Tab-separated table of C-alpha atoms and ligand atoms in Angstrom:
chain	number	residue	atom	x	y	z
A	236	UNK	CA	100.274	49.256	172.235
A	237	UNK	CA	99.555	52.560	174.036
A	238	UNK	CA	95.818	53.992	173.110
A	239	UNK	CA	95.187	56.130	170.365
A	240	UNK	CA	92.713	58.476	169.850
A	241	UNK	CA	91.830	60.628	166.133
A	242	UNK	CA	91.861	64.299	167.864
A	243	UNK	CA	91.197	66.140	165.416
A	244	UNK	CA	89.612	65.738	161.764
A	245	UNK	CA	88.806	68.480	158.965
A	246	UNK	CA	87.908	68.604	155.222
A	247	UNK	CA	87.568	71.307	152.419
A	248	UNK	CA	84.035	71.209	150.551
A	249	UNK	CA	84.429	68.387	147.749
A	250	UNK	CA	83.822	69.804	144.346
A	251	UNK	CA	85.997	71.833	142.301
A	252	UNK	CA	88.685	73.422	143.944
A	253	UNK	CA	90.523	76.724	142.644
A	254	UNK	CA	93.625	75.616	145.391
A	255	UNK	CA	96.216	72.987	144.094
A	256	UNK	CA	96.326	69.621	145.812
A	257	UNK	CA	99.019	70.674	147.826
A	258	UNK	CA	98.041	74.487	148.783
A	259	UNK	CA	94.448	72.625	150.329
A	260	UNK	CA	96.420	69.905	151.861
A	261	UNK	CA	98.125	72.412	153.382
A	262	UNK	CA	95.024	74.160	154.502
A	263	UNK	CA	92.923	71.466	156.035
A	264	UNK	CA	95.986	69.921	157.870
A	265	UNK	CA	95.832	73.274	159.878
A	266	UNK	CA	92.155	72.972	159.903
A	267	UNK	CA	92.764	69.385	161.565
A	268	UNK	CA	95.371	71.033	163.490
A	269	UNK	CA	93.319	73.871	165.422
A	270	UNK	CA	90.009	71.271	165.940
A	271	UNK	CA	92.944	68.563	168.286
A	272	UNK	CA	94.390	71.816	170.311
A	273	UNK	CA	98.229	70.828	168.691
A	274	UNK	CA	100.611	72.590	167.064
A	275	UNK	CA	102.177	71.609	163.745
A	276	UNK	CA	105.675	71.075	166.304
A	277	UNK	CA	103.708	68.095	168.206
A	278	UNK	CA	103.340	66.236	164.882
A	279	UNK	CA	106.324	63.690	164.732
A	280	UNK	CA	105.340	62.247	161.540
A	281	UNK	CA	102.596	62.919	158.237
A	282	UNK	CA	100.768	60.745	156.322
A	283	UNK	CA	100.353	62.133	152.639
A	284	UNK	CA	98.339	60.780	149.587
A	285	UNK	CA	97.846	62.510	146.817
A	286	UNK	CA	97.336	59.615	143.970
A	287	UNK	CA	97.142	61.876	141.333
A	288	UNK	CA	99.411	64.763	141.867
A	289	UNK	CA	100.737	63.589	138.809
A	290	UNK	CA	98.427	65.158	136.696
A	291	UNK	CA	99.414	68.518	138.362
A	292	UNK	CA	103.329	67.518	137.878
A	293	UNK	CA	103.575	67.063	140.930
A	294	UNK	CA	105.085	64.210	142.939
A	295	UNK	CA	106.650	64.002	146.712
A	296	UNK	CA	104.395	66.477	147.815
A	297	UNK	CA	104.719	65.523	151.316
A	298	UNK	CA	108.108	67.507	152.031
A	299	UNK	CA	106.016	70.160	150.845
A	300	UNK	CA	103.040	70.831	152.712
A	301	UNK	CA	105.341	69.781	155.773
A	302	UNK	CA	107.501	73.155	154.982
A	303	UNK	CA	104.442	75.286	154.450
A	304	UNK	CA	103.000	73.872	157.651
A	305	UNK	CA	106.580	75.057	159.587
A	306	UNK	CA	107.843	71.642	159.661
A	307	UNK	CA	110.114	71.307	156.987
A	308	UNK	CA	112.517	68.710	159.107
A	309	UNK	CA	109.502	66.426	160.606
A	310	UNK	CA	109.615	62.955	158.114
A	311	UNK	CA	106.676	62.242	155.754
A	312	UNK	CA	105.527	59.516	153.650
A	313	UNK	CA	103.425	59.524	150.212
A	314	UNK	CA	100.884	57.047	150.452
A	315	UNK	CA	99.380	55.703	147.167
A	316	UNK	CA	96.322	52.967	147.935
A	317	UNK	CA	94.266	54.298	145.219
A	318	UNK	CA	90.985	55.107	146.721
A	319	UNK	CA	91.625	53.785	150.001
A	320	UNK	CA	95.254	56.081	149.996
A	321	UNK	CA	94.172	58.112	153.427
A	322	UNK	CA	93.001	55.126	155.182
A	323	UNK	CA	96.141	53.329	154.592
A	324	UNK	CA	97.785	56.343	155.644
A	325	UNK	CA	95.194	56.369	158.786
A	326	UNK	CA	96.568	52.623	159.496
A	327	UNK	CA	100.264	53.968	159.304
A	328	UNK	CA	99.557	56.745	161.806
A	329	UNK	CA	97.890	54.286	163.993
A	330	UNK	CA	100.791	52.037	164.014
A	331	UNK	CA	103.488	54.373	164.673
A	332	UNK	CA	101.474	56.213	167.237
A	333	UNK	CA	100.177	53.188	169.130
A	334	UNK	CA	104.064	51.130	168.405
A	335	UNK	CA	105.183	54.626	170.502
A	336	UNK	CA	107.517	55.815	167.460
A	337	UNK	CA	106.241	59.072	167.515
A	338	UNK	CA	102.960	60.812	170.279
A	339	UNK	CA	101.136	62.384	167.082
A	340	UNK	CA	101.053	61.879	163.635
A	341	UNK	CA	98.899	63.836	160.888
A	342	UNK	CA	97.033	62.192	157.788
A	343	UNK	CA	96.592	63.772	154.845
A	344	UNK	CA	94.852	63.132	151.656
A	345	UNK	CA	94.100	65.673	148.849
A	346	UNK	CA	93.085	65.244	145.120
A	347	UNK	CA	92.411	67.648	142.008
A	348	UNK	CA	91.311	66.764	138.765
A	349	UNK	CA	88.705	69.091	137.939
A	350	UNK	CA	91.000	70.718	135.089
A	351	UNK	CA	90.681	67.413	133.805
A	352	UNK	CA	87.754	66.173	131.177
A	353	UNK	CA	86.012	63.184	132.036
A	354	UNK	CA	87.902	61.134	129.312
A	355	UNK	CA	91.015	62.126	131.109
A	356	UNK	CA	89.766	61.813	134.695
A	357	UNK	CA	88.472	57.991	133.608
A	358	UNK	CA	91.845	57.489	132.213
A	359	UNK	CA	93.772	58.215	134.891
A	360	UNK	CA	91.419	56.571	137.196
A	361	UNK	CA	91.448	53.185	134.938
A	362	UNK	CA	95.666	52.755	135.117
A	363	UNK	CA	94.315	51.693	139.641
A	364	UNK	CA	93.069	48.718	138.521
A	365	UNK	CA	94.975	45.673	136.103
A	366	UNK	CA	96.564	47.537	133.270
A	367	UNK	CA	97.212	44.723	131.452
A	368	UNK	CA	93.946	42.771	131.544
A	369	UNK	CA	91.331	45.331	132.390
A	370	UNK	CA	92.018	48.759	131.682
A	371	UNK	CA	94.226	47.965	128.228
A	372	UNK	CA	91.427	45.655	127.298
A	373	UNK	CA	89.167	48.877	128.042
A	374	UNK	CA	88.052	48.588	131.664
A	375	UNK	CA	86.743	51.643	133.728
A	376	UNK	CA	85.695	51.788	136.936
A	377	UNK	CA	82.312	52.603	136.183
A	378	UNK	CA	82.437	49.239	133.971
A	379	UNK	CA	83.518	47.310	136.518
A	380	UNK	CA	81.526	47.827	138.907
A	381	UNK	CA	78.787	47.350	136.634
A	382	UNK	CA	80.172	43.641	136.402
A	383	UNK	CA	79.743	43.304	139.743
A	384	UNK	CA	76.284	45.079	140.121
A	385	UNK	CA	75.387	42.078	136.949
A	386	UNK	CA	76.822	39.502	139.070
A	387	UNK	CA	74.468	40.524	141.928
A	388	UNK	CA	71.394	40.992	139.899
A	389	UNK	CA	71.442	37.670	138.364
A	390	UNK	CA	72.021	36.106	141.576
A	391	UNK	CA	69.531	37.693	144.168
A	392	UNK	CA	66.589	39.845	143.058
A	393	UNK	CA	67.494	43.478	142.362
A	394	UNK	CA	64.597	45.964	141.345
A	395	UNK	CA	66.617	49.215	140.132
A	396	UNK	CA	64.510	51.134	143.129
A	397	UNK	CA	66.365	49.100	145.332
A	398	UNK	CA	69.902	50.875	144.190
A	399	UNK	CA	67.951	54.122	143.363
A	400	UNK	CA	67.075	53.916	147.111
A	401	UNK	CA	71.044	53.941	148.254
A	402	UNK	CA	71.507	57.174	145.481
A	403	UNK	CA	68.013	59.091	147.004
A	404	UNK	CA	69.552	58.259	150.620
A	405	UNK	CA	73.193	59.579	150.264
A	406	UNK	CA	71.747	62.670	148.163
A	407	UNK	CA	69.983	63.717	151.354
A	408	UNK	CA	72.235	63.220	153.507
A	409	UNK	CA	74.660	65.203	151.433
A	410	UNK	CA	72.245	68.006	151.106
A	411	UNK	CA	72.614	68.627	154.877
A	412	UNK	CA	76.288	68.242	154.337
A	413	UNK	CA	78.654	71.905	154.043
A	414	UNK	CA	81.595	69.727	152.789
A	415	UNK	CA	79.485	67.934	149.889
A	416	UNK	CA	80.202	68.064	146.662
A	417	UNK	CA	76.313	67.764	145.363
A	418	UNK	CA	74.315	69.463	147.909
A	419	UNK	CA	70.870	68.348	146.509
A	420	UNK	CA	67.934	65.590	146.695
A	421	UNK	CA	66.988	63.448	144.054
A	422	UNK	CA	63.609	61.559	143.908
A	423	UNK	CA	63.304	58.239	142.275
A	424	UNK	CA	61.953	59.904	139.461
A	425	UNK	CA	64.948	61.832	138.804
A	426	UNK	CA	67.534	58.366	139.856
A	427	UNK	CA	65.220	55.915	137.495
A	428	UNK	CA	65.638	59.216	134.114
A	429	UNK	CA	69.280	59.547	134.590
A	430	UNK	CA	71.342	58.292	131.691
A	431	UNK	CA	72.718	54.625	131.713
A	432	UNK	CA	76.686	54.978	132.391
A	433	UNK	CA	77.755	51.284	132.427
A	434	UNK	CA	74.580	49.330	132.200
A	435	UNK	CA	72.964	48.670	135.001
A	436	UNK	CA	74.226	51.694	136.588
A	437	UNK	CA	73.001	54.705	135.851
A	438	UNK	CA	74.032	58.206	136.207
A	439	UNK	CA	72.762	58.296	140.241
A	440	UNK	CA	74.622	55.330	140.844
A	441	UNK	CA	77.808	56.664	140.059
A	442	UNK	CA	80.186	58.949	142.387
A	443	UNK	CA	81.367	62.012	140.195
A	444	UNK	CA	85.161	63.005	140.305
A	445	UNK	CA	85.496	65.537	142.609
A	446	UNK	CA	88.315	67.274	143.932
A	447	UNK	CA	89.305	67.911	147.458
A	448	UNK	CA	91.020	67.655	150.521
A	449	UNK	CA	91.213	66.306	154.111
A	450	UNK	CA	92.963	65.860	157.210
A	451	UNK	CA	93.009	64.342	160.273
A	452	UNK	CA	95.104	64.090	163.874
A	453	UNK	CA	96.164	61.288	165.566
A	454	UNK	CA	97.692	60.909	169.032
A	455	UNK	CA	98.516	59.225	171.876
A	456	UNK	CA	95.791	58.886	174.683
A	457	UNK	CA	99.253	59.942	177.331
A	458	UNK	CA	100.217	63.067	174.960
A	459	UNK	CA	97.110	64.446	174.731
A	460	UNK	CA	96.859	65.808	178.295
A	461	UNK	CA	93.328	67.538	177.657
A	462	UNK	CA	91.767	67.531	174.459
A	463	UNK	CA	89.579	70.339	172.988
A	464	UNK	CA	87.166	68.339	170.929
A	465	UNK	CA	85.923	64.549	171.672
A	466	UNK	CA	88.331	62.046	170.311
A	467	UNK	CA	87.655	59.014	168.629
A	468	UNK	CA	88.888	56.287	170.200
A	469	UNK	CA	90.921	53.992	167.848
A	470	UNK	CA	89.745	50.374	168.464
A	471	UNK	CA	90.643	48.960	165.355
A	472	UNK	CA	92.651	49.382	162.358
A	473	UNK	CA	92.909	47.335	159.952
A	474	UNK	CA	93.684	46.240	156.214
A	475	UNK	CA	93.531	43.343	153.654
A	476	UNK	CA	94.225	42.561	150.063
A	477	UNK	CA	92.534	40.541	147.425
A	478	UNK	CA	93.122	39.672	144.488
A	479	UNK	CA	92.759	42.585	142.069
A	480	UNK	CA	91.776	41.160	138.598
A	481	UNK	CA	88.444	40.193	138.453
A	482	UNK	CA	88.695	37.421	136.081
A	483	UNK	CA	90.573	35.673	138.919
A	484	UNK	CA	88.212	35.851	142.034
A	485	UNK	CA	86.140	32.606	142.830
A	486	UNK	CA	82.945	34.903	142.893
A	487	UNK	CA	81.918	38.537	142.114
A	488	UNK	CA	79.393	39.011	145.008
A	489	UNK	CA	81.371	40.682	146.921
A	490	UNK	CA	84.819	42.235	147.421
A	491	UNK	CA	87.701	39.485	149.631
A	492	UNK	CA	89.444	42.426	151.013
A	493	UNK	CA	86.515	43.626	152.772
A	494	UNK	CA	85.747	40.688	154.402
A	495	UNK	CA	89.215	40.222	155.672
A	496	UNK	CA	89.697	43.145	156.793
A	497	UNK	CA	86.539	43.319	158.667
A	498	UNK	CA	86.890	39.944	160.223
A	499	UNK	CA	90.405	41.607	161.288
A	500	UNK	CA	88.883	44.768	162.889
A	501	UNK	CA	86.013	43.509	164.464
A	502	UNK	CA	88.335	41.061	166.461
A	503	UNK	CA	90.758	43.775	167.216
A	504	UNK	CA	88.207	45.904	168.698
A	505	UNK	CA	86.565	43.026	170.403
A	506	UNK	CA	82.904	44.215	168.857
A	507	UNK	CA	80.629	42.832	166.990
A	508	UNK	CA	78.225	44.621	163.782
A	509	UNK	CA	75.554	44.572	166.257
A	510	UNK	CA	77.414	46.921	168.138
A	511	UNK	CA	78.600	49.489	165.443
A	512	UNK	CA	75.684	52.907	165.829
A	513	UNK	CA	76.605	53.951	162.120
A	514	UNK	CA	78.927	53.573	159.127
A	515	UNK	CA	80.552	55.798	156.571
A	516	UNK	CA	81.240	52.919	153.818
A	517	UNK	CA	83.222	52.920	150.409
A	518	UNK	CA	79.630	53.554	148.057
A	519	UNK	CA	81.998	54.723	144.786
A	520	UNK	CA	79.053	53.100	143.143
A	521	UNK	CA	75.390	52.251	144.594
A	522	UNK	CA	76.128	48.765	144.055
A	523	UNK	CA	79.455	49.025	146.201
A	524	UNK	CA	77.667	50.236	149.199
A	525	UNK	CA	75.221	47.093	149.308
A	526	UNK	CA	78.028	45.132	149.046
A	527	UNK	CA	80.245	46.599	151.666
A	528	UNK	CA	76.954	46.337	154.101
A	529	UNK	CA	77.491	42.244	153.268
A	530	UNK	CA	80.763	41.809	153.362
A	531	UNK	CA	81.438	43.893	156.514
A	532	UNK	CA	78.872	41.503	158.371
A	533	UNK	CA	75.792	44.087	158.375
A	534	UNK	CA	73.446	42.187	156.427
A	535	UNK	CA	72.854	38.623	154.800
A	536	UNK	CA	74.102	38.361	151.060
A	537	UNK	CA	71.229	39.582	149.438
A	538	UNK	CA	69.322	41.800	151.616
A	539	UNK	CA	71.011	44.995	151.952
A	540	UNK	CA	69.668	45.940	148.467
A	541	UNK	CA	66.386	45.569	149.706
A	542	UNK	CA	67.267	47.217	153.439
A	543	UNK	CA	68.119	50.205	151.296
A	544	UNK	CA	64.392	50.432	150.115
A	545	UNK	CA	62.800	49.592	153.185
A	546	UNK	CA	65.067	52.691	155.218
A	547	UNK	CA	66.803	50.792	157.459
A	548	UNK	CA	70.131	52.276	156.407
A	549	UNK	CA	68.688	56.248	156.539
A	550	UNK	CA	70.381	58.337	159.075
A	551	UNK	CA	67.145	57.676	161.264
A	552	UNK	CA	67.067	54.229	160.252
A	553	UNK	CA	68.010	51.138	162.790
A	554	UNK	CA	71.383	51.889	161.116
A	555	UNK	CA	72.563	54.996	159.662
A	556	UNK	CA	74.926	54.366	156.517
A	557	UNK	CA	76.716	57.300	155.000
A	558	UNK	CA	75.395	60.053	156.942
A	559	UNK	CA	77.489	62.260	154.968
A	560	UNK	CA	76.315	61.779	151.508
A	561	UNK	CA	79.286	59.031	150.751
A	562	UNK	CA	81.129	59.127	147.934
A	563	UNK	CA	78.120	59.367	145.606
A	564	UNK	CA	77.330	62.560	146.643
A	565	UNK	CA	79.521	64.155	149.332
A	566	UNK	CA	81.965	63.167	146.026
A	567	UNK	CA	85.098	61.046	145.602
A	568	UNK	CA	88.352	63.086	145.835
A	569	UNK	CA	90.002	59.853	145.913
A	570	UNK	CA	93.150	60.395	148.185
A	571	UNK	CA	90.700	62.152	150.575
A	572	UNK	CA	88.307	59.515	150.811
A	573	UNK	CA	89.609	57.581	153.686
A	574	UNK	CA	90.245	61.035	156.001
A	575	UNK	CA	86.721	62.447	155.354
A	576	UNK	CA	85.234	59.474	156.469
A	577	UNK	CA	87.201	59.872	159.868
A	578	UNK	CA	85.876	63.679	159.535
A	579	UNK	CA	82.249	62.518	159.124
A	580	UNK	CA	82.430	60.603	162.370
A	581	UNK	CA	84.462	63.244	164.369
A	582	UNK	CA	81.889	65.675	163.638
A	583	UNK	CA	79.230	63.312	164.889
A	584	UNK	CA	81.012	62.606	168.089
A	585	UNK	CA	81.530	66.227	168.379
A	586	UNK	CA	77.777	67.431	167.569
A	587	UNK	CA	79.230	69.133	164.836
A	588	UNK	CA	76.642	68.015	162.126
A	589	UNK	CA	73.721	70.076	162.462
A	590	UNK	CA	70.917	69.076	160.511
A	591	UNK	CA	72.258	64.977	159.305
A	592	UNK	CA	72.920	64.139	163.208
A	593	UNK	CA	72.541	59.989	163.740
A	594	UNK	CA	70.720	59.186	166.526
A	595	UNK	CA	73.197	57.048	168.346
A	596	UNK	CA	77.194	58.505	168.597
A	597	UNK	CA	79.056	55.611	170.732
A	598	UNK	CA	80.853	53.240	168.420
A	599	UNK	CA	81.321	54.186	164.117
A	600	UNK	CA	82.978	51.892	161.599
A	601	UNK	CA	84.634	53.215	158.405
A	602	UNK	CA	85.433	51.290	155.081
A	603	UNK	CA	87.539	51.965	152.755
A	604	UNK	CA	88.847	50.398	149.394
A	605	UNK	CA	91.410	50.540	147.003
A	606	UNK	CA	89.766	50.324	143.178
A	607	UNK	CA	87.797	47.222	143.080
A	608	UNK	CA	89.030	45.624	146.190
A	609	UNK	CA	92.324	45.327	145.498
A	610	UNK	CA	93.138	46.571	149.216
A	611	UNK	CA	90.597	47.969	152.004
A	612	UNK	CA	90.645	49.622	155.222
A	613	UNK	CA	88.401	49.134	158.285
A	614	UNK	CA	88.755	51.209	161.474
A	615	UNK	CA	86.434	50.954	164.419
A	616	UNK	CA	86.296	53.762	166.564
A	617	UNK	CA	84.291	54.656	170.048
A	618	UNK	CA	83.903	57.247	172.739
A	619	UNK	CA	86.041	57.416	176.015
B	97	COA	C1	79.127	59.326	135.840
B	97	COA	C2	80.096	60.136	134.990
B	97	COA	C3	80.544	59.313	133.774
B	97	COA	C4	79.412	61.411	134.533
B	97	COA	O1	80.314	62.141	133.766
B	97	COA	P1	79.798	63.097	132.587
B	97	COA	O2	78.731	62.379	131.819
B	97	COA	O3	80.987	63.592	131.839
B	97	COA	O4	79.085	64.242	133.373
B	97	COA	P2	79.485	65.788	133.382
B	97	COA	O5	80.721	65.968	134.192
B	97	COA	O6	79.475	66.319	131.983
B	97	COA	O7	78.268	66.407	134.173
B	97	COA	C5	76.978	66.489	133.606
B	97	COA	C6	75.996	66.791	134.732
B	97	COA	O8	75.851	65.607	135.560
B	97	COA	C7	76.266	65.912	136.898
B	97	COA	N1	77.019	64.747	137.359
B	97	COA	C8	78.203	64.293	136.905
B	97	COA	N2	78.538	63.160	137.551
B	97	COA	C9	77.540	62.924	138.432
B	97	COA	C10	77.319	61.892	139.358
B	97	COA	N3	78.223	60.929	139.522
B	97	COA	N4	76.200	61.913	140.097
B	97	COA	C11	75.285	62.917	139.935
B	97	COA	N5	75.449	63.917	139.046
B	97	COA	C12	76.562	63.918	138.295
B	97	COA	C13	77.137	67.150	136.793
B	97	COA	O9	77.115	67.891	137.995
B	97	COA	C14	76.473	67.890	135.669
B	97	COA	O10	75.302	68.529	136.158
B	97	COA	P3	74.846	69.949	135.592
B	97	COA	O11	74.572	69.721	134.125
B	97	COA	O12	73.629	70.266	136.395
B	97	COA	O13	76.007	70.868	135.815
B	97	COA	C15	81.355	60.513	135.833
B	97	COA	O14	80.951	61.283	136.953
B	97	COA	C16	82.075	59.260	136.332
B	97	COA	O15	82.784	58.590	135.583
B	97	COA	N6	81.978	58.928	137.627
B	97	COA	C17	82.669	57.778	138.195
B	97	COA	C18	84.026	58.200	138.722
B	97	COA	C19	84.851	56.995	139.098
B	97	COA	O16	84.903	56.026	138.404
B	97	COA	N7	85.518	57.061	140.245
B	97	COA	C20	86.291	55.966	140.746
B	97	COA	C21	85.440	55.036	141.486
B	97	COA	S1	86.257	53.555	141.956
């Protein structure tokens, strides 16, 4: 396998877009394009994900934001992983960059639903996870993981601070975040008045549906003769399924994908946590970023909840967690997920995050997953 670095990263602020899906993919893959030094012609492959381009009739979009980027005759590839689409699509760039198929290969994810009401966004959302047995029977997301924030409450004791502190945390962290799509604090005050959604979680647990875009580079350590920003180092990429019904797991304290898949990456890279400086993890819910902190090997089962309270995960914690507001507030444009994670951590590398810098830029991790485990990501990434 030949090295592979992420040269270049860039996102759109999350929110509410007035571009289509496809005019901001567009956009930010150029974005991508100037921070790596390339040219659209070095690109032998893209990456696309747009989950729900559907609900702005469109599908295939990849063709498409290849012709408006000049290269109508370069091959791309739609990428649907639900929420973890752009990681999967990061994970296909690695392996045809790294397998020598092609020296650079761009990754692209991009969402809108903002012309959407919530009833229709939730709908739409709902068909990711087991139509038959969850989402017919009523399932949302925001229900689901709910179950799972249950499970872990009757099992290991939860105050509601304890999540409230993962909300407060990735609000700040957002706030210091141009791309976010919530650029504000919250104090517990304001995390323990919100509205229940799906009891226990409240309003402040919950990501909001955003819209948005995001892009990132990917080349060959030989084609890249000398780069213009610091690359990330690609020392692990890798993915794992579960099973996706919940009625089926053995447990609910925690998601099997993630586990595999960090067992996977962490051997790939030849690391171990202990050696990770920070982490942009999947936090769709508050209760999803405790439990990625478990599963991926960061904590005990049990403890990150409380780790949250105490500030070890703040970005001037012993380990910074989201440092760019996650998806609870630097939003949840789901197809875009993966890539702005990789954007988060490019821009640390690169000094390019005035005002939410972590202390420590050598290694970063970044987790990813698909609905409510069904598939995640986990890359590993260092300096030169
Ligand atoms: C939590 C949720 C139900 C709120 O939807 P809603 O009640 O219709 O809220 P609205 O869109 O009407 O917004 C009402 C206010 O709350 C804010 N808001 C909405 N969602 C928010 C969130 N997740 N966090 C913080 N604030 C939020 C809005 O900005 C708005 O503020 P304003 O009045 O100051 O403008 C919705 O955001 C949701 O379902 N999120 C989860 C999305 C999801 O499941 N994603 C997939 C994950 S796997």
């Amino acid at each position: 396998m030949r090295e592979t670095w992420v040269v270049g990263a860039a996102s759109n602020r999350f929110g509410k877009m007035k571009d289509s899906g496809r005019e901001a993919a567009t956009r930010v893959a150029l974005a991508a394009l100037r921070s790596s030094g390339l040219a659209p012609k070095d690109i032998g492959y893209t990456f696309v994900s747009n989950c729900f381009g559907i609900a702005e009739h469109q599908a295939h979009v990849g063709p498409l934001i290849n012709g408006g980027l000049g290269i109508p005759d370069v091959p791309s590839c739609t990428i649907e992983s639900a929420c973890s689409s752009s990681s999967a699509g990061l994970h296909e760039a690695f392996v045809h960059v790294a397998g020598g198929f092609v020296d650079a290969a761009l990754v692209i994810g991009s969402e809108k639903l903002s012309h959407l009401d919530t009833l229709a966004a939730t709908s739409y959302f709902a068909i990711a996870a087991d139509y038959p047995f969850e989402t017919k029977n009523g399932a949302t997301f925001p229900g689901l993981y709910a179950t799972l924030a249950t499970a872990y409450q009757a099992t290991f004791p939860t105050r509601p601070e304890m999540l409230g502190a993962v909300a407060i945390k990735n609000h700040a962290n957002a706030a210091r975040n141009p791309h976010a799509h919530f650029q504000k604090e919250i104090t517990m005050g304001t995390y323990l008045h919100s509205p229940i959604i799906a009891s226990p979680l409240r309003l402040y647990d919950c990501c909001p549906f955003s819209d948005g875009a995001a892009a990132v580079v990917v080349a060959a350590k030989e084609f890249v003769k000398s780069p213009v920003s610091e690359p990330l180092v690609i020392r692990a990429s890798a993915r794992a399924g579960s099973i996706t019904e919940m009625q089926d797991r053995p447990d609910l304290l925690g998601l099997p994908a993630t586990r595999t898949a960090a067992a996977k990456a962490f051997r790939q890279a030849h690391l171990e946590p202990k050696d990770i400086d920070f982490l942009e993890v999947h936090d769709c819910f508050t209760i999803a970023e405790v439990l990625a902190l478990e599963d991926l090997g960061f904590f005990p089962q049990g403890t990150a909840a409380p780790a949250a309270l105490e500030g070890v995960t703040a970005r001037d914690g012993r380990l910074p967690v989201n440092p760019s507001g996650g998806l609870k507030a630097k939003g949840h444009p789901v197809s875009a997920t993966g890539a702005s994670q990789v954007v988060e951590i490019f821009e640390q590398f690169n000094g390019r995050a005035p005002g939410r810098e972590v202390p420590r830029t050598e290694t970063a991790l970044a987790h990813n997953v698909g609905a409510t485990g069904g598939s995640c990501s986990v890359h590993i990434f260092s300096r030169r």
